[in-house]
């Protein structure tokens, strides 16, 4: 992770990555397999891991998410956020992709591919409503996107998530199906439940990152902070990501292994969703002349989803063994390798962009 940050201004990015970063897809694949095997081979492991929860999420997963997000948020130049908030094209494009296109696209794909599987269909729609506030920061950083832009867009998504999630859930699961003569369902997610999740999984690492930079630079200077401190904590974002993946798949390994054909059925619309959202975000950013960094940020913030919130809502509303919960679990099973692959696609496309100077790091 640290080498990705330090080579952000050079064209041959992939060739200069550390061994840890260069083989990221391998480590993620190993983490997924390890998690699935642990869940299958150690009886009662899921019960132990779920014994303590934070906002409906297993404590180990919660800790992994916090560890994963802190180093990237500590890298953000908070004194340059105003260069992002003044970019109306970026902000409007992100809002349209995340809160208009994203939920509508997932609704359409869920009904097209899963018309006779209401539990999985509902679970996918919930995933589509939960816009990404966590892992997108990792994907954006790996692809050398604009960190400040990612921080602002994630913050906007967080606010909209608190305000809009329950309302959009009611619309896409009850109102719109009724208008179209389709089967209706309900969702039980209060603004407080969603807001609490946002405060925990985004608020804590965001505050920690901001305070670390502010007081670190004040005490030791910016040169020490960026040249000595950040390289030390940078790899912990990847460690946290891998740890989170292992625990997540250990918790759900039994369900995934027991219903492989169901996983395939759920995976097909998810693959289409991630490809369309990322590609749409990339094309929109390029057509608006945002430059590589912000186009990349726009694409990844559009494609990623907050699977932690989706799983928590599905479990709280329908139960841990429900089809809705399984659909939520399959989300990261597909999202993680697909978006890692798209990181490499994005880096390969970088040379096609003319330099656009926005917020440098």
mmCIF file of C-alpha atoms in Angstrom:
data_model
loop_
_atom_site.group_PDB
_atom_site.id
_atom_site.type_symbol
_atom_site.label_atom_id
_atom_site.label_comp_id
_atom_site.label_asym_id
_atom_site.label_seq_id
_atom_site.Cartn_x
_atom_site.Cartn_y
_atom_site.Cartn_z
ATOM 1 C CA UNK A 1 0.000 0.000 0.000
ATOM 2 C CA UNK A 2 2.809 2.393 0.825
ATOM 3 C CA UNK A 3 4.505 2.056 -2.568
ATOM 4 C CA UNK A 4 1.243 2.754 -4.337
ATOM 5 C CA UNK A 5 1.022 6.025 -2.501
ATOM 6 C CA UNK A 6 4.578 7.053 -3.238
ATOM 7 C CA UNK A 7 4.450 6.171 -6.949
ATOM 8 C CA UNK A 8 1.178 7.977 -7.592
ATOM 9 C CA UNK A 9 2.893 10.521 -9.843
ATOM 10 C CA UNK A 10 4.807 8.051 -12.027
ATOM 11 C CA UNK A 11 3.495 6.296 -15.138
ATOM 12 C CA UNK A 12 4.995 2.841 -14.513
ATOM 13 C CA UNK A 13 3.023 2.330 -11.326
ATOM 14 C CA UNK A 14 2.465 -1.411 -11.390
ATOM 15 C CA UNK A 15 6.097 -2.207 -12.070
ATOM 16 C CA UNK A 16 7.210 -0.265 -9.013
ATOM 17 C CA UNK A 17 4.818 -1.766 -6.499
ATOM 18 C CA UNK A 18 6.108 -3.672 -3.506
ATOM 19 C CA UNK A 19 5.744 -7.455 -3.437
ATOM 20 C CA UNK A 20 2.867 -7.049 -1.000
ATOM 21 C CA UNK A 21 0.961 -4.760 -3.361
ATOM 22 C CA UNK A 22 1.912 -6.443 -6.641
ATOM 23 C CA UNK A 23 0.418 -9.768 -5.596
ATOM 24 C CA UNK A 24 -2.667 -8.270 -3.981
ATOM 25 C CA UNK A 25 -5.116 -10.501 -5.945
ATOM 26 C CA UNK A 26 -3.177 -13.555 -4.743
ATOM 27 C CA UNK A 27 -3.311 -12.484 -1.092
ATOM 28 C CA UNK A 28 -7.008 -11.720 -1.350
ATOM 29 C CA UNK A 29 -7.687 -15.078 -2.988
ATOM 30 C CA UNK A 30 -5.717 -16.838 -0.256
ATOM 31 C CA UNK A 31 -7.633 -14.885 2.424
ATOM 32 C CA UNK A 32 -10.991 -15.858 0.909
ATOM 33 C CA UNK A 33 -10.037 -19.546 0.676
ATOM 34 C CA UNK A 34 -8.563 -19.504 4.184
ATOM 35 C CA UNK A 35 -11.740 -17.994 5.568
ATOM 36 C CA UNK A 36 -13.955 -20.543 3.827
ATOM 37 C CA UNK A 37 -11.783 -23.429 5.045
ATOM 38 C CA UNK A 38 -11.713 -22.145 8.612
ATOM 39 C CA UNK A 39 -15.473 -21.810 8.631
ATOM 40 C CA UNK A 40 -15.883 -25.365 7.372
ATOM 41 C CA UNK A 41 -13.154 -27.114 9.349
ATOM 42 C CA UNK A 42 -13.559 -25.552 12.795
ATOM 43 C CA UNK A 43 -17.000 -26.313 14.285
ATOM 44 C CA UNK A 44 -18.490 -23.450 16.250
ATOM 45 C CA UNK A 45 -15.994 -20.881 14.937
ATOM 46 C CA UNK A 46 -18.805 -18.696 13.641
ATOM 47 C CA UNK A 47 -20.470 -18.645 17.049
ATOM 48 C CA UNK A 48 -17.201 -17.649 18.715
ATOM 49 C CA UNK A 49 -16.501 -14.877 16.188
ATOM 50 C CA UNK A 50 -20.059 -13.567 16.507
ATOM 51 C CA UNK A 51 -20.157 -13.752 20.294
ATOM 52 C CA UNK A 52 -19.405 -10.029 20.541
ATOM 53 C CA UNK A 53 -20.903 -7.642 18.012
ATOM 54 C CA UNK A 54 -20.722 -3.914 17.273
ATOM 55 C CA UNK A 55 -23.869 -2.595 15.615
ATOM 56 C CA UNK A 56 -24.796 -6.085 14.432
ATOM 57 C CA UNK A 57 -21.305 -6.727 12.971
ATOM 58 C CA UNK A 58 -18.905 -9.275 14.482
ATOM 59 C CA UNK A 59 -16.260 -7.558 16.636
ATOM 60 C CA UNK A 60 -13.320 -9.019 14.637
ATOM 61 C CA UNK A 61 -14.849 -7.697 11.392
ATOM 62 C CA UNK A 62 -15.447 -4.307 13.001
ATOM 63 C CA UNK A 63 -11.824 -4.142 14.164
ATOM 64 C CA UNK A 64 -10.591 -5.212 10.736
ATOM 65 C CA UNK A 65 -12.608 -2.464 9.057
ATOM 66 C CA UNK A 66 -11.287 0.198 11.436
ATOM 67 C CA UNK A 67 -7.684 -0.957 10.955
ATOM 68 C CA UNK A 68 -8.207 -1.098 7.187
ATOM 69 C CA UNK A 69 -9.555 2.439 6.853
ATOM 70 C CA UNK A 70 -7.359 4.352 9.319
ATOM 71 C CA UNK A 71 -4.055 4.450 7.364
ATOM 72 C CA UNK A 72 -5.725 5.682 4.165
ATOM 73 C CA UNK A 73 -7.660 8.378 5.997
ATOM 74 C CA UNK A 74 -4.464 9.413 7.776
ATOM 75 C CA UNK A 75 -2.967 10.064 4.301
ATOM 76 C CA UNK A 76 -5.693 12.512 3.266
ATOM 77 C CA UNK A 77 -4.629 16.137 2.971
ATOM 78 C CA UNK A 78 -7.546 17.682 4.830
ATOM 79 C CA UNK A 79 -6.313 21.190 4.047
ATOM 80 C CA UNK A 80 -7.083 20.523 0.356
ATOM 81 C CA UNK A 81 -10.660 19.292 0.637
ATOM 82 C CA UNK A 82 -11.916 22.652 -0.632
ATOM 83 C CA UNK A 83 -10.466 21.815 -4.066
ATOM 84 C CA UNK A 84 -12.937 18.930 -4.204
ATOM 85 C CA UNK A 85 -16.041 20.617 -2.827
ATOM 86 C CA UNK A 86 -15.691 23.250 -5.517
ATOM 87 C CA UNK A 87 -15.765 20.634 -8.282
ATOM 88 C CA UNK A 88 -19.483 20.606 -9.082
ATOM 89 C CA UNK A 89 -19.134 18.165 -11.972
ATOM 90 C CA UNK A 90 -17.556 15.562 -9.712
ATOM 91 C CA UNK A 91 -20.099 16.009 -6.920
ATOM 92 C CA UNK A 92 -23.165 15.971 -9.175
ATOM 93 C CA UNK A 93 -21.831 13.015 -11.139
ATOM 94 C CA UNK A 94 -21.227 11.056 -7.948
ATOM 95 C CA UNK A 95 -24.673 11.795 -6.526
ATOM 96 C CA UNK A 96 -26.374 10.717 -9.757
ATOM 97 C CA UNK A 97 -24.362 7.507 -10.021
ATOM 98 C CA UNK A 98 -24.735 6.537 -6.379
ATOM 99 C CA UNK A 99 -28.274 7.557 -5.541
ATOM 100 C CA UNK A 100 -30.126 7.447 -8.862
ATOM 101 C CA UNK A 101 -28.422 4.957 -11.184
ATOM 102 C CA UNK A 102 -27.006 2.509 -8.628
ATOM 103 C CA UNK A 103 -30.197 1.534 -6.762
ATOM 104 C CA UNK A 104 -32.253 1.544 -9.986
ATOM 105 C CA UNK A 105 -29.734 -0.657 -11.789
ATOM 106 C CA UNK A 106 -29.579 -3.207 -8.952
ATOM 107 C CA UNK A 107 -33.397 -3.275 -8.781
ATOM 108 C CA UNK A 108 -33.575 -3.996 -12.525
ATOM 109 C CA UNK A 109 -30.844 -6.657 -12.457
ATOM 110 C CA UNK A 110 -32.359 -8.377 -9.410
ATOM 111 C CA UNK A 111 -35.742 -8.691 -11.125
ATOM 112 C CA UNK A 112 -34.237 -9.712 -14.482
ATOM 113 C CA UNK A 113 -32.010 -12.481 -13.103
ATOM 114 C CA UNK A 114 -33.903 -13.551 -9.957
ATOM 115 C CA UNK A 115 -37.627 -13.126 -10.751
ATOM 116 C CA UNK A 116 -38.630 -16.352 -8.939
ATOM 117 C CA UNK A 117 -36.227 -16.043 -5.993
ATOM 118 C CA UNK A 118 -37.692 -13.292 -3.804
ATOM 119 C CA UNK A 119 -35.276 -13.679 -0.864
ATOM 120 C CA UNK A 120 -32.146 -13.339 -2.991
ATOM 121 C CA UNK A 121 -33.754 -10.594 -5.036
ATOM 122 C CA UNK A 122 -34.545 -8.572 -1.918
ATOM 123 C CA UNK A 123 -31.031 -9.115 -0.589
ATOM 124 C CA UNK A 124 -29.497 -7.782 -3.797
ATOM 125 C CA UNK A 125 -31.730 -4.719 -3.770
ATOM 126 C CA UNK A 126 -30.584 -3.995 -0.213
ATOM 127 C CA UNK A 127 -26.954 -4.298 -1.354
ATOM 128 C CA UNK A 128 -27.685 -1.797 -4.127
ATOM 129 C CA UNK A 129 -29.062 0.689 -1.612
ATOM 130 C CA UNK A 130 -26.001 0.505 0.661
ATOM 131 C CA UNK A 131 -23.514 2.836 -1.007
ATOM 132 C CA UNK A 132 -19.871 2.277 -0.195
ATOM 133 C CA UNK A 133 -18.273 4.124 2.717
ATOM 134 C CA UNK A 134 -15.417 1.766 3.562
ATOM 135 C CA UNK A 135 -13.509 -0.426 1.115
ATOM 136 C CA UNK A 136 -13.837 2.099 -1.712
ATOM 137 C CA UNK A 137 -11.130 4.093 0.060
ATOM 138 C CA UNK A 138 -8.791 1.114 -0.323
ATOM 139 C CA UNK A 139 -9.611 0.506 -4.007
ATOM 140 C CA UNK A 140 -9.236 4.206 -4.783
ATOM 141 C CA UNK A 141 -5.850 4.365 -3.092
ATOM 142 C CA UNK A 142 -4.624 1.229 -4.840
ATOM 143 C CA UNK A 143 -5.649 2.685 -8.207
ATOM 144 C CA UNK A 144 -3.910 6.014 -7.418
ATOM 145 C CA UNK A 145 -7.156 7.958 -7.348
ATOM 146 C CA UNK A 146 -7.673 11.324 -5.664
ATOM 147 C CA UNK A 147 -7.617 10.709 -1.900
ATOM 148 C CA UNK A 148 -9.193 14.047 -1.020
ATOM 149 C CA UNK A 149 -11.981 13.491 -3.544
ATOM 150 C CA UNK A 150 -12.584 10.004 -2.149
ATOM 151 C CA UNK A 151 -12.830 11.393 1.382
ATOM 152 C CA UNK A 152 -15.384 14.006 0.328
ATOM 153 C CA UNK A 153 -17.493 11.583 -1.745
ATOM 154 C CA UNK A 154 -17.472 9.008 1.057
ATOM 155 C CA UNK A 155 -18.609 11.679 3.503
ATOM 156 C CA UNK A 156 -21.436 12.702 1.153
ATOM 157 C CA UNK A 157 -22.463 9.065 0.721
ATOM 158 C CA UNK A 158 -22.516 8.693 4.485
ATOM 159 C CA UNK A 159 -24.885 11.627 4.944
ATOM 160 C CA UNK A 160 -27.157 10.472 2.137
ATOM 161 C CA UNK A 161 -27.092 6.929 3.511
ATOM 162 C CA UNK A 162 -28.490 8.067 6.830
ATOM 163 C CA UNK A 163 -31.163 10.165 5.140
ATOM 164 C CA UNK A 164 -32.083 8.029 2.147
ATOM 165 C CA UNK A 165 -31.498 4.328 2.899
ATOM 166 C CA UNK A 166 -34.789 3.569 4.623
ATOM 167 C CA UNK A 167 -36.771 5.743 2.203
ATOM 168 C CA UNK A 168 -35.210 4.146 -0.861
ATOM 169 C CA UNK A 169 -35.709 0.700 0.665
ATOM 170 C CA UNK A 170 -39.416 1.426 1.053
ATOM 171 C CA UNK A 171 -39.586 2.751 -2.521
ATOM 172 C CA UNK A 172 -37.715 -0.073 -4.274
ATOM 173 C CA UNK A 173 -39.133 -2.939 -2.215
ATOM 174 C CA UNK A 174 -42.725 -1.799 -1.802
ATOM 175 C CA UNK A 175 -43.808 1.218 -3.847
ATOM 176 C CA UNK A 176 -42.112 0.640 -7.220
ATOM 177 C CA UNK A 177 -42.979 -3.092 -7.388
ATOM 178 C CA UNK A 178 -46.598 -2.139 -6.650
ATOM 179 C CA UNK A 179 -46.601 0.357 -9.508
ATOM 180 C CA UNK A 180 -45.157 -2.274 -11.850
ATOM 181 C CA UNK A 181 -47.485 -5.063 -10.686
ATOM 182 C CA UNK A 182 -44.611 -7.008 -9.081
ATOM 183 C CA UNK A 183 -44.301 -8.722 -5.705
ATOM 184 C CA UNK A 184 -43.898 -6.307 -2.797
ATOM 185 C CA UNK A 185 -41.864 -6.696 0.377
ATOM 186 C CA UNK A 186 -40.698 -4.526 3.277
ATOM 187 C CA UNK A 187 -37.487 -3.498 5.001
ATOM 188 C CA UNK A 188 -36.937 -2.516 8.619
ATOM 189 C CA UNK A 189 -34.030 -0.081 8.863
ATOM 190 C CA UNK A 190 -34.291 3.114 10.879
ATOM 191 C CA UNK A 191 -32.196 6.223 10.195
ATOM 192 C CA UNK A 192 -30.668 5.784 13.659
ATOM 193 C CA UNK A 193 -29.521 2.237 12.870
ATOM 194 C CA UNK A 194 -27.888 3.400 9.640
ATOM 195 C CA UNK A 195 -26.434 6.545 11.184
ATOM 196 C CA UNK A 196 -24.893 4.502 13.994
ATOM 197 C CA UNK A 197 -23.216 2.215 11.459
ATOM 198 C CA UNK A 198 -21.825 5.220 9.573
ATOM 199 C CA UNK A 199 -20.519 6.824 12.769
ATOM 200 C CA UNK A 200 -18.736 3.637 13.820
ATOM 201 C CA UNK A 201 -17.239 2.427 10.555
ATOM 202 C CA UNK A 202 -16.480 5.807 8.988
ATOM 203 C CA UNK A 203 -16.559 8.342 11.820
ATOM 204 C CA UNK A 204 -13.992 6.661 14.078
ATOM 205 C CA UNK A 205 -11.233 6.135 11.478
ATOM 206 C CA UNK A 206 -11.976 9.505 9.861
ATOM 207 C CA UNK A 207 -11.550 11.333 13.174
ATOM 208 C CA UNK A 208 -8.451 9.299 14.004
ATOM 209 C CA UNK A 209 -6.926 10.022 10.591
ATOM 210 C CA UNK A 210 -7.655 13.741 10.831
ATOM 211 C CA UNK A 211 -6.235 14.070 14.356
ATOM 212 C CA UNK A 212 -3.156 12.014 13.472
ATOM 213 C CA UNK A 213 -2.281 14.257 10.545
ATOM 214 C CA UNK A 214 -3.054 17.488 12.360
ATOM 215 C CA UNK A 215 -1.040 16.749 15.493
ATOM 216 C CA UNK A 216 1.621 14.658 13.737
ATOM 217 C CA UNK A 217 2.473 17.502 11.369
ATOM 218 C CA UNK A 218 2.291 20.018 14.195
ATOM 219 C CA UNK A 219 4.683 18.045 16.380
ATOM 220 C CA UNK A 220 7.181 16.705 13.820
ATOM 221 C CA UNK A 221 6.516 18.537 10.553
ATOM 222 C CA UNK A 222 4.960 17.509 7.235
ATOM 223 C CA UNK A 223 8.161 15.988 5.845
ATOM 224 C CA UNK A 224 8.474 13.579 8.785
ATOM 225 C CA UNK A 225 4.780 12.772 8.676
ATOM 226 C CA UNK A 226 4.655 11.912 4.967
ATOM 227 C CA UNK A 227 8.131 10.427 4.539
ATOM 228 C CA UNK A 228 8.531 8.523 7.804
ATOM 229 C CA UNK A 229 5.181 7.998 9.524
ATOM 230 C CA UNK A 230 2.859 7.220 6.591
ATOM 231 C CA UNK A 231 5.109 4.508 5.088
ATOM 232 C CA UNK A 232 5.094 2.746 8.477
ATOM 233 C CA UNK A 233 1.328 2.635 8.872
ATOM 234 C CA UNK A 234 0.467 2.252 5.164
ATOM 235 C CA UNK A 235 0.705 -1.567 4.965
ATOM 236 C CA UNK A 236 -1.754 -1.918 7.837
ATOM 237 C CA UNK A 237 -4.584 -0.971 5.502
ATOM 238 C CA UNK A 238 -3.895 -4.116 3.483
ATOM 239 C CA UNK A 239 -3.427 -6.212 6.626
ATOM 240 C CA UNK A 240 -6.797 -5.001 7.881
ATOM 241 C CA UNK A 241 -8.410 -5.763 4.522
ATOM 242 C CA UNK A 242 -7.051 -9.327 4.447
ATOM 243 C CA UNK A 243 -8.003 -9.939 8.065
ATOM 244 C CA UNK A 244 -11.540 -8.679 7.394
ATOM 245 C CA UNK A 245 -11.900 -10.968 4.382
ATOM 246 C CA UNK A 246 -10.710 -14.027 6.337
ATOM 247 C CA UNK A 247 -13.153 -13.398 9.184
ATOM 248 C CA UNK A 248 -16.056 -12.538 6.878
ATOM 249 C CA UNK A 249 -15.718 -15.727 4.861
ATOM 250 C CA UNK A 250 -15.072 -17.820 7.972
ATOM 251 C CA UNK A 251 -18.414 -16.616 9.331
ATOM 252 C CA UNK A 252 -20.291 -17.393 6.124
ATOM 253 C CA UNK A 253 -18.288 -20.307 4.753
ATOM 254 C CA UNK A 254 -20.869 -22.927 5.687
ATOM 255 C CA UNK A 255 -23.686 -21.098 3.881
ATOM 256 C CA UNK A 256 -21.579 -20.502 0.780
ATOM 257 C CA UNK A 257 -20.335 -24.098 0.607
ATOM 258 C CA UNK A 258 -23.795 -25.542 1.246
ATOM 259 C CA UNK A 259 -25.474 -23.623 -1.596
ATOM 260 C CA UNK A 260 -22.926 -23.224 -4.421
ATOM 261 C CA UNK A 261 -25.527 -23.033 -7.211
ATOM 262 C CA UNK A 262 -27.410 -20.338 -5.325
ATOM 263 C CA UNK A 263 -24.149 -18.394 -5.011
ATOM 264 C CA UNK A 264 -23.696 -18.592 -8.791
ATOM 265 C CA UNK A 265 -27.245 -17.297 -9.379
ATOM 266 C CA UNK A 266 -26.644 -14.356 -7.059
ATOM 267 C CA UNK A 267 -23.204 -13.697 -8.529
ATOM 268 C CA UNK A 268 -24.397 -13.143 -12.118
ATOM 269 C CA UNK A 269 -26.362 -9.916 -11.508
ATOM 270 C CA UNK A 270 -23.645 -8.725 -9.131
ATOM 271 C CA UNK A 271 -20.989 -9.123 -11.822
ATOM 272 C CA UNK A 272 -23.137 -7.160 -14.246
ATOM 273 C CA UNK A 273 -23.759 -4.481 -11.620
ATOM 274 C CA UNK A 274 -20.102 -3.891 -10.724
ATOM 275 C CA UNK A 275 -19.029 -3.812 -14.369
ATOM 276 C CA UNK A 276 -21.780 -1.385 -15.431
ATOM 277 C CA UNK A 277 -21.357 0.951 -12.461
ATOM 278 C CA UNK A 278 -17.562 1.096 -12.719
ATOM 279 C CA UNK A 279 -17.614 1.450 -16.487
ATOM 280 C CA UNK A 280 -20.356 4.078 -16.342
ATOM 281 C CA UNK A 281 -18.451 6.055 -13.714
ATOM 282 C CA UNK A 282 -15.251 5.865 -15.739
ATOM 283 C CA UNK A 283 -16.918 6.978 -18.960
ATOM 284 C CA UNK A 284 -18.742 9.805 -17.185
ATOM 285 C CA UNK A 285 -15.580 11.076 -15.523
ATOM 286 C CA UNK A 286 -13.596 10.906 -18.754
ATOM 287 C CA UNK A 287 -16.333 12.664 -20.728
ATOM 288 C CA UNK A 288 -16.445 15.480 -18.156
ATOM 289 C CA UNK A 289 -12.673 15.921 -18.346
ATOM 290 C CA UNK A 290 -12.070 15.152 -14.675
ATOM 291 C CA UNK A 291 -8.622 13.675 -15.294
ATOM 292 C CA UNK A 292 -7.350 10.270 -14.258
ATOM 293 C CA UNK A 293 -7.343 10.679 -10.467
ATOM 294 C CA UNK A 294 -10.895 11.977 -10.086
ATOM 295 C CA UNK A 295 -12.302 9.784 -12.852
ATOM 296 C CA UNK A 296 -10.897 6.794 -10.983
ATOM 297 C CA UNK A 297 -12.375 8.011 -7.712
ATOM 298 C CA UNK A 298 -15.766 8.576 -9.342
ATOM 299 C CA UNK A 299 -15.766 5.070 -10.847
ATOM 300 C CA UNK A 300 -14.808 3.231 -7.669
ATOM 301 C CA UNK A 301 -17.148 5.181 -5.395
ATOM 302 C CA UNK A 302 -19.959 4.328 -7.828
ATOM 303 C CA UNK A 303 -19.122 0.627 -8.083
ATOM 304 C CA UNK A 304 -18.470 -0.158 -4.422
ATOM 305 C CA UNK A 305 -21.157 -1.038 -1.895
ATOM 306 C CA UNK A 306 -21.385 -0.989 1.887
ATOM 307 C CA UNK A 307 -21.781 -4.722 2.355
ATOM 308 C CA UNK A 308 -21.348 -4.355 6.131
ATOM 309 C CA UNK A 309 -24.542 -2.321 6.336
ATOM 310 C CA UNK A 310 -26.374 -4.535 3.826
ATOM 311 C CA UNK A 311 -25.533 -7.698 5.789
ATOM 312 C CA UNK A 312 -26.438 -6.081 9.113
ATOM 313 C CA UNK A 313 -29.819 -4.886 7.814
ATOM 314 C CA UNK A 314 -30.561 -8.250 6.168
ATOM 315 C CA UNK A 315 -29.714 -10.179 9.334
ATOM 316 C CA UNK A 316 -31.628 -7.797 11.602
ATOM 317 C CA UNK A 317 -34.708 -7.863 9.368
ATOM 318 C CA UNK A 318 -34.801 -11.406 7.974
ATOM 319 C CA UNK A 319 -32.411 -13.502 10.109
ATOM 320 C CA UNK A 320 -28.835 -14.780 9.780
ATOM 321 C CA UNK A 321 -29.837 -17.900 7.840
ATOM 322 C CA UNK A 322 -32.111 -16.055 5.396
ATOM 323 C CA UNK A 323 -31.638 -15.840 1.652
ATOM 324 C CA UNK A 324 -31.414 -12.054 2.026
ATOM 325 C CA UNK A 325 -28.397 -12.452 4.329
ATOM 326 C CA UNK A 326 -26.755 -14.914 1.913
ATOM 327 C CA UNK A 327 -27.162 -12.417 -0.926
ATOM 328 C CA UNK A 328 -25.443 -9.826 1.232
ATOM 329 C CA UNK A 329 -22.575 -12.206 1.944
ATOM 330 C CA UNK A 330 -22.107 -13.061 -1.742
ATOM 331 C CA UNK A 331 -21.733 -9.315 -2.365
ATOM 332 C CA UNK A 332 -18.128 -9.056 -1.080
ATOM 333 C CA UNK A 333 -17.373 -12.545 -2.435
ATOM 334 C CA UNK A 334 -17.865 -11.029 -5.910
ATOM 335 C CA UNK A 335 -17.002 -7.400 -5.209
ATOM 336 C CA UNK A 336 -13.539 -7.960 -3.772
ATOM 337 C CA UNK A 337 -11.925 -9.856 -6.694
ATOM 338 C CA UNK A 338 -13.816 -7.838 -9.327
ATOM 339 C CA UNK A 339 -12.781 -4.459 -7.947
ATOM 340 C CA UNK A 340 -9.221 -5.645 -7.407
ATOM 341 C CA UNK A 341 -9.151 -6.600 -11.094
ATOM 342 C CA UNK A 342 -10.578 -3.179 -11.951
ATOM 343 C CA UNK A 343 -7.748 -1.542 -9.998
ATOM 344 C CA UNK A 344 -5.342 -3.059 -12.505
ATOM 345 C CA UNK A 345 -7.581 -2.102 -15.424
ATOM 346 C CA UNK A 346 -7.642 1.455 -14.126
ATOM 347 C CA UNK A 347 -3.857 1.602 -13.765
ATOM 348 C CA UNK A 348 -3.464 0.271 -17.307
ATOM 349 C CA UNK A 349 -5.749 3.024 -18.636
ATOM 350 C CA UNK A 350 -3.909 5.753 -16.793
ATOM 351 C CA UNK A 351 -1.504 6.583 -19.605
ATOM 352 C CA UNK A 352 -4.465 7.487 -21.850
ATOM 353 C CA UNK A 353 -5.319 10.497 -19.681
ATOM 354 C CA UNK A 354 -3.765 13.886 -20.175
ATOM 355 C CA UNK A 355 -2.389 15.325 -16.912
ATOM 356 C CA UNK A 356 -4.953 17.344 -14.945
ATOM 357 C CA UNK A 357 -3.632 19.069 -11.860
ATOM 358 C CA UNK A 358 -6.191 19.033 -9.023
ATOM 359 C CA UNK A 359 -5.138 18.029 -5.534
ATOM 360 C CA UNK A 360 -1.603 16.666 -5.487
ATOM 361 C CA UNK A 361 -0.275 14.520 -2.701
#
